Tab-separated table of C-alpha atoms in Angstrom:
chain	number	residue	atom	x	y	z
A	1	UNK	CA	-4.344	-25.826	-20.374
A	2	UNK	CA	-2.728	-22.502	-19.843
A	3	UNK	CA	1.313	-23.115	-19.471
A	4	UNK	CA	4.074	-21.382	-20.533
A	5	UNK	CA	7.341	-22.423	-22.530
A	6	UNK	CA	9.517	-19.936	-22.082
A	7	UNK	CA	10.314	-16.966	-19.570
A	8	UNK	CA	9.304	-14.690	-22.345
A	9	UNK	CA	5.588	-15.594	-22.310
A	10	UNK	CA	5.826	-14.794	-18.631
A	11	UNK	CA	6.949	-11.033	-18.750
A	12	UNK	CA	4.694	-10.195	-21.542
A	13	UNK	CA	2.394	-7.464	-20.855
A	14	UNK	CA	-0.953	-8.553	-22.268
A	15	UNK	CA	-1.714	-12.476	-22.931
A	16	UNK	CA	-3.912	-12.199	-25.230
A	17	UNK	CA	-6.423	-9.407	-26.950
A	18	UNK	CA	-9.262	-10.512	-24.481
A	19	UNK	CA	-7.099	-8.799	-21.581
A	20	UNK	CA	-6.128	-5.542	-23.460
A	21	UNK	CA	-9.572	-5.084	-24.206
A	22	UNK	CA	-10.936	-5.497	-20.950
A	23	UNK	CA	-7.557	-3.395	-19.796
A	24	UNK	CA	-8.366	-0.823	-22.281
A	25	UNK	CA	-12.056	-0.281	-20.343
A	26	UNK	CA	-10.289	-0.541	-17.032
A	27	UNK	CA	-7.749	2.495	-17.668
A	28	UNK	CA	-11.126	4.118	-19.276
A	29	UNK	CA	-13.230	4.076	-16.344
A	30	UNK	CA	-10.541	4.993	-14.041
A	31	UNK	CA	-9.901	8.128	-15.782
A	32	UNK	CA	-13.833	9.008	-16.238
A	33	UNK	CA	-14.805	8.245	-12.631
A	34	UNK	CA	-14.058	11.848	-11.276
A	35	UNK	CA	-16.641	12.781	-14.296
A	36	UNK	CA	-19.931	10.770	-12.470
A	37	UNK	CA	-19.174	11.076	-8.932
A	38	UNK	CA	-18.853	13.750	-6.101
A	39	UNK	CA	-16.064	14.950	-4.743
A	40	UNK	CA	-15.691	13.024	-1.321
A	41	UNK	CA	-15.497	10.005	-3.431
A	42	UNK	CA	-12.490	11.479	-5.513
A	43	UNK	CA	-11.332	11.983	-2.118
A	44	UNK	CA	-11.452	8.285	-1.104
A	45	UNK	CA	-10.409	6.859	-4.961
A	46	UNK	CA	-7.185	8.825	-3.801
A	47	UNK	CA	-6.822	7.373	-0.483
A	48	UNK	CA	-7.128	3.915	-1.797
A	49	UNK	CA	-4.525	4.762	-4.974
A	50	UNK	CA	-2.311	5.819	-1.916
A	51	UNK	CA	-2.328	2.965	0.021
A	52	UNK	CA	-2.272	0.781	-3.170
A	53	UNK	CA	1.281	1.708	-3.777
A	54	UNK	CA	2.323	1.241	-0.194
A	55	UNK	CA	0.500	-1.771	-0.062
A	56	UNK	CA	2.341	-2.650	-3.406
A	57	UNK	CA	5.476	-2.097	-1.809
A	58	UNK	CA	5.167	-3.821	1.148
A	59	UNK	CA	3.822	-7.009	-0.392
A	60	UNK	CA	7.290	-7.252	-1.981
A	61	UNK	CA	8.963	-7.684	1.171
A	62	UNK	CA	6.433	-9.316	3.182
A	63	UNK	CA	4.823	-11.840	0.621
A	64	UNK	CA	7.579	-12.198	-2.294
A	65	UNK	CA	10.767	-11.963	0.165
A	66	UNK	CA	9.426	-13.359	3.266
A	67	UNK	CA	10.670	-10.624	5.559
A	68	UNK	CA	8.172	-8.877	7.543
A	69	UNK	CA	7.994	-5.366	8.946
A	70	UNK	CA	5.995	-3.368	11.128
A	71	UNK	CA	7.898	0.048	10.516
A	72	UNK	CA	6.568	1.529	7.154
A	73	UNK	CA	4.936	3.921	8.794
A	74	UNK	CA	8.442	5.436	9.457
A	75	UNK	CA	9.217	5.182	5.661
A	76	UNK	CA	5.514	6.753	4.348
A	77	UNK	CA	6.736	9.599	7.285
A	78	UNK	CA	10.276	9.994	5.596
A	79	UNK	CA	8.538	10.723	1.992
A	80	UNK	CA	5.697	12.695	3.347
A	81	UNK	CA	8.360	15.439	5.451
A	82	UNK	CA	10.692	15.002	2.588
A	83	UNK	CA	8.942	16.151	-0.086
A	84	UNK	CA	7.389	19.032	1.712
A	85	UNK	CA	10.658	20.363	2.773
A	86	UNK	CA	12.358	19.726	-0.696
A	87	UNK	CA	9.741	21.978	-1.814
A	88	UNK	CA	9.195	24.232	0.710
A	89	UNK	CA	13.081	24.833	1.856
A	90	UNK	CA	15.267	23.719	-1.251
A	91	UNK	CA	12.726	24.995	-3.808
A	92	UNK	CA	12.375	21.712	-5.754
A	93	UNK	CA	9.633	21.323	-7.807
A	94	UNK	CA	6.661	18.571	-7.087
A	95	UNK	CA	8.306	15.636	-10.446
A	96	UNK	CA	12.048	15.883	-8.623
A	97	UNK	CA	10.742	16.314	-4.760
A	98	UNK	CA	8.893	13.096	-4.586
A	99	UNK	CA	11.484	10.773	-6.362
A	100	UNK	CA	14.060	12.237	-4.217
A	101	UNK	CA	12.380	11.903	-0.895
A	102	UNK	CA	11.558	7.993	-2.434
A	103	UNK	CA	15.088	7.406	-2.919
A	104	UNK	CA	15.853	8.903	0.716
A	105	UNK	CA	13.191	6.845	1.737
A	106	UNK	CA	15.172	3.680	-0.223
A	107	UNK	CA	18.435	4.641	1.545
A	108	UNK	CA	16.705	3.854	5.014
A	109	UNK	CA	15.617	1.322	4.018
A	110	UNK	CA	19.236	-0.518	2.591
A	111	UNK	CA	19.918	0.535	5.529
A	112	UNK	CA	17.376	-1.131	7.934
A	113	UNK	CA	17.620	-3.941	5.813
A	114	UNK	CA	21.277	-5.083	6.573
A	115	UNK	CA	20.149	-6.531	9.981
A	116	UNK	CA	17.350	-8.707	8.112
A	117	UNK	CA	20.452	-10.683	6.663
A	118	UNK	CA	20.782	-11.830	10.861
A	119	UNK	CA	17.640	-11.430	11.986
A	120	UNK	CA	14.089	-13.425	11.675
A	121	UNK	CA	10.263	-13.607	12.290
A	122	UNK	CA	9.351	-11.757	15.434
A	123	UNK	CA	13.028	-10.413	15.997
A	124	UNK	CA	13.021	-8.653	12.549
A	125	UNK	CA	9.588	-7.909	13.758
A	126	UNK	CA	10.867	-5.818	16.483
A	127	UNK	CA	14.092	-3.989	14.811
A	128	UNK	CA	11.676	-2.479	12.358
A	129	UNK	CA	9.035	-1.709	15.050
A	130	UNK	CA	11.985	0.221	16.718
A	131	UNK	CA	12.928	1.895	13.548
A	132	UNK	CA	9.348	3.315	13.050
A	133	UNK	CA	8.895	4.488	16.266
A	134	UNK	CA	12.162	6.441	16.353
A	135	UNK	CA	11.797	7.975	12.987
A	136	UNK	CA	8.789	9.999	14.259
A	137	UNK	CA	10.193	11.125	17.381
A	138	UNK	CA	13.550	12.428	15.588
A	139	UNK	CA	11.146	14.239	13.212
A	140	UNK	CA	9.207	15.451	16.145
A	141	UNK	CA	12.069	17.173	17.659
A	142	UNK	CA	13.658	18.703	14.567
A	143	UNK	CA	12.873	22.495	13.832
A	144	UNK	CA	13.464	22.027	10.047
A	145	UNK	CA	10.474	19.693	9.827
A	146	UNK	CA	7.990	21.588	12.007
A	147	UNK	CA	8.866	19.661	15.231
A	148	UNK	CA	5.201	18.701	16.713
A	149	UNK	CA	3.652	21.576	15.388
A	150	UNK	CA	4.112	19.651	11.755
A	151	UNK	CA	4.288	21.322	8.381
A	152	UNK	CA	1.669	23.333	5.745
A	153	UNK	CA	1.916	21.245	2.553
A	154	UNK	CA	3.336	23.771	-0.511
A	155	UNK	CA	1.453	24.562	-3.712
A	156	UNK	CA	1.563	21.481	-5.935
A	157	UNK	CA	2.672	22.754	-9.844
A	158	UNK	CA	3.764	20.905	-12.944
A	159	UNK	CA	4.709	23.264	-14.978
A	160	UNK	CA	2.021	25.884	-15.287
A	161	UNK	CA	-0.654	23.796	-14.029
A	162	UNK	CA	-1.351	24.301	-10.480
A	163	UNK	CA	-3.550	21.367	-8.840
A	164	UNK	CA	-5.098	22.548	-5.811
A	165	UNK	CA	-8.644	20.314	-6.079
A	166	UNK	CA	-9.104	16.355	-5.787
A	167	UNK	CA	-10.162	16.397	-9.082
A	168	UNK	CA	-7.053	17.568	-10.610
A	169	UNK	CA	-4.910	15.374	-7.868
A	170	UNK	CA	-6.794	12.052	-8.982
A	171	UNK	CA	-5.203	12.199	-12.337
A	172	UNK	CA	-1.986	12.831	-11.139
A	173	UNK	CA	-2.182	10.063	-8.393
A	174	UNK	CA	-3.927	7.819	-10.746
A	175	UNK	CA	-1.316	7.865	-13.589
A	176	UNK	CA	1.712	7.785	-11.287
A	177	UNK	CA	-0.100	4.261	-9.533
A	178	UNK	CA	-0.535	2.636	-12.786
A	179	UNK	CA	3.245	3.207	-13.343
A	180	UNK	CA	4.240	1.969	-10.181
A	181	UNK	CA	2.078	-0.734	-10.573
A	182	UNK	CA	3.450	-1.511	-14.172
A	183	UNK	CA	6.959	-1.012	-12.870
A	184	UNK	CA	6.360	-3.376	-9.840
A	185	UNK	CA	4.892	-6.087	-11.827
A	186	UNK	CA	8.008	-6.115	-14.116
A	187	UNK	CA	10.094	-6.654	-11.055
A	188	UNK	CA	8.540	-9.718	-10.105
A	189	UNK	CA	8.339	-11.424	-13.268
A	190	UNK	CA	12.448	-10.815	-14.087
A	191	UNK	CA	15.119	-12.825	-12.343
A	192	UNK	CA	14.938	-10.745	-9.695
A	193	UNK	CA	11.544	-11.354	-8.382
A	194	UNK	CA	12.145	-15.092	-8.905
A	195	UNK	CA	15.144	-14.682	-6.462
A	196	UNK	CA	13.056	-12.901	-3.959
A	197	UNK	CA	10.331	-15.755	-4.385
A	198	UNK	CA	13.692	-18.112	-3.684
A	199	UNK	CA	14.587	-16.205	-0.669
A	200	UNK	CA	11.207	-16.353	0.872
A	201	UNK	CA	10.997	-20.450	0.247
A	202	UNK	CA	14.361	-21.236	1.477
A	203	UNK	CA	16.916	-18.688	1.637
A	204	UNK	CA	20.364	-21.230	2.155
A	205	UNK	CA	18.834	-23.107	-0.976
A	206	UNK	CA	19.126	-20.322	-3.068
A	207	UNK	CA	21.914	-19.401	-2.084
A	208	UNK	CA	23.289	-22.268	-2.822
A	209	UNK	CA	22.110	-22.064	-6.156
A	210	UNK	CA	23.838	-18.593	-6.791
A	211	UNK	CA	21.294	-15.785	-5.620
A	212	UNK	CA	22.811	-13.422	-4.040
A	213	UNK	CA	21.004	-12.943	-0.584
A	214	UNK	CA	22.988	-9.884	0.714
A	215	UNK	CA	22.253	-7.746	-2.341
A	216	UNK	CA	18.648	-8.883	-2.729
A	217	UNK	CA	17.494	-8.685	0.682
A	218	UNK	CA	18.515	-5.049	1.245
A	219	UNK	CA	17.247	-4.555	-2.847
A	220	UNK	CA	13.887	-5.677	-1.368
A	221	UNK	CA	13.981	-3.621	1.581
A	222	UNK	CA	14.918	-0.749	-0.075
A	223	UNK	CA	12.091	-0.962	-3.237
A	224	UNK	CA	9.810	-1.565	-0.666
A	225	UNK	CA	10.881	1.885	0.973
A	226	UNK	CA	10.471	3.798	-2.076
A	227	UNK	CA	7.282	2.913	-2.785
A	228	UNK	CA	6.292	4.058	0.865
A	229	UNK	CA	7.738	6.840	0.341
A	230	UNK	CA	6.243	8.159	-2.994
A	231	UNK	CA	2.978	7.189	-0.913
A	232	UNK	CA	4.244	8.984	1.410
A	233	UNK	CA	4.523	12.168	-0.155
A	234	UNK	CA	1.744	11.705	-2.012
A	235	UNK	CA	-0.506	11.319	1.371
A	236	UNK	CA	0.922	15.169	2.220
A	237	UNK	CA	-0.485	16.557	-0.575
A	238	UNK	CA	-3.853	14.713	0.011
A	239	UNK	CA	-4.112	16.207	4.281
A	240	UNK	CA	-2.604	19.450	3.062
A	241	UNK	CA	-0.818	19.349	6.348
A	242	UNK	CA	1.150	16.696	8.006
A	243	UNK	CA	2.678	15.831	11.854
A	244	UNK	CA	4.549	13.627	13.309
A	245	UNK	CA	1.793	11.810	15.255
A	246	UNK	CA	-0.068	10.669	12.084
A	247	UNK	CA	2.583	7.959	11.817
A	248	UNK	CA	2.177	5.382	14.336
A	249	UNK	CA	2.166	1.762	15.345
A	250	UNK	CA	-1.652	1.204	13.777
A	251	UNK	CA	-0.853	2.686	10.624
A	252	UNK	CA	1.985	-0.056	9.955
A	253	UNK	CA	-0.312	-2.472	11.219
A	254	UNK	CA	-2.868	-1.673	8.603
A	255	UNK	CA	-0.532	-1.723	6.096
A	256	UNK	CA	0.756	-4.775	6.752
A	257	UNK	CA	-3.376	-5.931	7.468
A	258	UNK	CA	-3.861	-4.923	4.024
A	259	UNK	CA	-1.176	-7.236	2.650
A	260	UNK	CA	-2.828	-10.237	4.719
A	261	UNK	CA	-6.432	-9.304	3.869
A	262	UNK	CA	-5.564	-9.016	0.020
A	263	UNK	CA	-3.091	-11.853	-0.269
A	264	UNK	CA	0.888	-12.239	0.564
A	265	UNK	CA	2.182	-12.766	-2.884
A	266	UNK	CA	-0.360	-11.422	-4.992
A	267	UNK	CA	-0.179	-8.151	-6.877
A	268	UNK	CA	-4.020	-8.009	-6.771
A	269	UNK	CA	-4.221	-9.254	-3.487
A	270	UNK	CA	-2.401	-5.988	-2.925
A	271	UNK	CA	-5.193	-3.720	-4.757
A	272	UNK	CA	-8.031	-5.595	-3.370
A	273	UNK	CA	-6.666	-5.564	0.403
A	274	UNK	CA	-6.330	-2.039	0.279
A	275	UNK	CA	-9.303	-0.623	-1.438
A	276	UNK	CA	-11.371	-2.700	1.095
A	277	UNK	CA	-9.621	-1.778	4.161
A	278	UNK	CA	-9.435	1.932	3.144
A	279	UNK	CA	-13.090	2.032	2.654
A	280	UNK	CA	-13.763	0.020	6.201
A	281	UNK	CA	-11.351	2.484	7.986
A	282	UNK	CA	-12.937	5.477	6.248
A	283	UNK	CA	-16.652	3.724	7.996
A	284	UNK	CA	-15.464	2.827	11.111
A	285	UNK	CA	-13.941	6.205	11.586
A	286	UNK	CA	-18.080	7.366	11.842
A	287	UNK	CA	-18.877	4.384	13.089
A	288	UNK	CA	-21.461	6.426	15.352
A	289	UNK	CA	-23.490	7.926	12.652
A	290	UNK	CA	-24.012	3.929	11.126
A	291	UNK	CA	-27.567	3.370	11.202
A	292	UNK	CA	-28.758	1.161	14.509
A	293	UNK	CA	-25.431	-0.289	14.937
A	294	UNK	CA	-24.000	3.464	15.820
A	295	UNK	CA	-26.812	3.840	18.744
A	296	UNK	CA	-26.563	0.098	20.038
A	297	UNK	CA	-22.477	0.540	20.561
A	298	UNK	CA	-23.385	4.228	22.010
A	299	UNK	CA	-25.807	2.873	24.336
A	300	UNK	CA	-23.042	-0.495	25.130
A	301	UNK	CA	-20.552	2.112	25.654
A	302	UNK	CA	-22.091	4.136	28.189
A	303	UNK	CA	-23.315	1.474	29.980
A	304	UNK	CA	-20.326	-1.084	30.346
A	305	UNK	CA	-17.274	1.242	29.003
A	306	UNK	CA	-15.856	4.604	27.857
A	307	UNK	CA	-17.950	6.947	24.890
A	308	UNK	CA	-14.288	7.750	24.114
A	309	UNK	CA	-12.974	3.877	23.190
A	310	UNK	CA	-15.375	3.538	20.532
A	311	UNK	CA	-13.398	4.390	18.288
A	312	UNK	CA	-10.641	1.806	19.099
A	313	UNK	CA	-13.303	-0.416	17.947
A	314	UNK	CA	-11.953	-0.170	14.356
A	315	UNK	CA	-9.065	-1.575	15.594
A	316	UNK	CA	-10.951	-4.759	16.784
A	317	UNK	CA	-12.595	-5.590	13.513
A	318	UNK	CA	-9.305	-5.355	11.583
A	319	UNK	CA	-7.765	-7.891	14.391
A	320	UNK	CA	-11.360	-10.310	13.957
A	321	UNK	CA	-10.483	-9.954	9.583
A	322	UNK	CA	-7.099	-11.113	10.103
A	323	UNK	CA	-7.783	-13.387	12.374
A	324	UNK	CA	-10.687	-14.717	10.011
A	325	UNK	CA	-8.388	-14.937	6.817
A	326	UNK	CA	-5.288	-16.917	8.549
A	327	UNK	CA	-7.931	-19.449	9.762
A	328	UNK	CA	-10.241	-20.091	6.912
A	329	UNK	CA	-8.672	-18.388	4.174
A	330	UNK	CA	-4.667	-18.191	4.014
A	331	UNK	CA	-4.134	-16.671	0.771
A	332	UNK	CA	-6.685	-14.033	1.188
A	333	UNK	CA	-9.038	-12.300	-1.398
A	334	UNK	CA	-7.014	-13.432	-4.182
A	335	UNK	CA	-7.533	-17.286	-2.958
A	336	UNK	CA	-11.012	-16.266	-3.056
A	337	UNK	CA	-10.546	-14.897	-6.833
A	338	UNK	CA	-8.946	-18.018	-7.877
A	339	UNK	CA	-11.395	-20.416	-6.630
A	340	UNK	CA	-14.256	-18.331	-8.206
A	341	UNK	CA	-11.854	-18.257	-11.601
A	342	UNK	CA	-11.709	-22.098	-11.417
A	343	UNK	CA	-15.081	-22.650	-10.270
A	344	UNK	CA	-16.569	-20.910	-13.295
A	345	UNK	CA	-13.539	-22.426	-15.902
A	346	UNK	CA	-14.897	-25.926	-14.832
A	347	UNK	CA	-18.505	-25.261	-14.666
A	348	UNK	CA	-20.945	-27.051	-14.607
A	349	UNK	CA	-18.514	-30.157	-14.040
């Protein structure tokens, strides 16, 4: 029976040599991928790696800390125009541009999170609906980032190395997710993450018990926001050109999808959730050129509807998936991972 005695064996990195091995070819294959496959798929490994940390970020504060929101688009906006115009008006280079515009990304949200400490569920909801949707039409109307003509991303450097192919990205993305990842997972194994675990079970308990629910509710909101926001910055570089309307209502609501998909509470819920939404958005964007389903919805479309609303269909299946998990699966891929861990553990009893 795997249990722990101590708080120590839980914040370890690797439990035993079993898991650093199989670690050791994970971080190997990651790196070598770019090596065996074409280039649109080192397009859409980055993609997923970008989402992954927003994801990440998000799962903090909707499955760890029990507060929802439907307004990271607003933050992923805030680190996308912020590190383009650190670099493009202040001059910053690429390693102090996208911390920064993460940390402006954190102040927002300290900020948005002082009215969680009064509000709940579909009102908190709401608030951060409102604060999404008003972050891209301030941007929109603001000559120094573009207004609705939007913004040419800047050479990315480090140093003397000048990435300008998705090869080269990849290795930057990929190495700046693990450590995000990494740093994340040290969060929620500390104190802290066991008082934003409180929080989301019963907040007056622990507060009763000594956690501090002022500071750890905004600390939540405002990790949450950084991570969006190196995403967010990220993402520019990835488009090579970025505008306000790319940030709406449906991109929060796949973000927060992805959480639900993967698993609320899970850090590889997180990973899982997005890498298979990002692959069934990147489909259903074509969803057309798919082989005999493409012509029946063409011909259904024609017939019955609009040519044009077939690509709202997208939208549909992602409702129909989360739909699907809250009925028959709450806890998402990762409740399917750990009944497949336990089935094969126990087998064949």
């Amino acid at each position: 029976m795997d249990m722990k005695k101590n708080y120590y064996e839980d914040v370890q990195l690797f439990s035993s040599k079993v898991v650093i091995f199989w670690f050791v070819i994970l971080i190997g294959f990651l790196y070598l991928l770019p090596f065996f496959v074409n280039n649109y798929y080192v397009y859409v490994a980055n993609y997923i790696a970008i989402n992954i940390i927003v994801v990440t970020g998000l799962n903090l504060l909707v499955g760890y800390t029990g507060q929802i929101s439907l307004g990271h688009a607003g933050f992923f906006a805030i680190g996308a125009y912020g590190t383009v115009t650190l670099m493009a008006k202040a001059g910053f280079p690429f390693l102090l541009a996208l911390p920064c515009s993460g940390l402006i990304a954190a102040g927002f949200g300290f900020l948005l999170g002082l009215p969680a400490l009064r509000l709940e569920g579909p009102y908190l909801a709401i608030a951060t609906l409102g604060f999404g949707l008003t972050i891209t039409q301030i941007i929109g109307r603001i000559e120094l980032f573009g207004g609705r003509d939007g913004l040419h991303t800047p050479d990315m450097t480090i140093g003397s190395w000048v990435i300008d192919t998705d090869v080269e990205f990849y290795f930057v993305l990929i190495t700046l997710t693990i450590i995000l990842l990494f740093f994340m997972r040290n969060i929620l194994k500390t104190r802290v993450g066991r008082a934003f675990v409180a929080i989301r079970d019963a907040d007056i308990a622990a507060q009763t018990m000594g956690v501090n629910i002022l500071f750890y509710k905004t600390l939540a909101f405002a990790i949450s926001a950084f991570y969006a926001g190196i995403a967010g910055g990220l993402y520019a570089f990835v488009l090579r050109f970025i505008e306000p309307e790319m940030f709406t209502l449906m991109m929060s609501i796949l973000f927060l999808a992805m959480v639900v998909v993967g698993g609320l509470g899970s850090m590889m819920g997180s990973i899982t959730g997005a890498a298979l939404l990002c692959l069934l958005d990147l489909k259903l964007r074509n969803i057309l050129d798919i082989p005999y389903v493409g012509d029946w919805l063409e011909i259904l479309s024609k017939s019955w509807f609009s040519i044009t609303g077939v690509s709202n269909i997208q939208y549909i299946i992602f409702g129909s998936i989360m739909v699907g998990i809250m009925l028959f699966e709450p806890l998402g891929l990762y409740g399917v991972w750990i009944r497949t861990k336990k089935y094969w553990r126990t087998w064949p009893f």
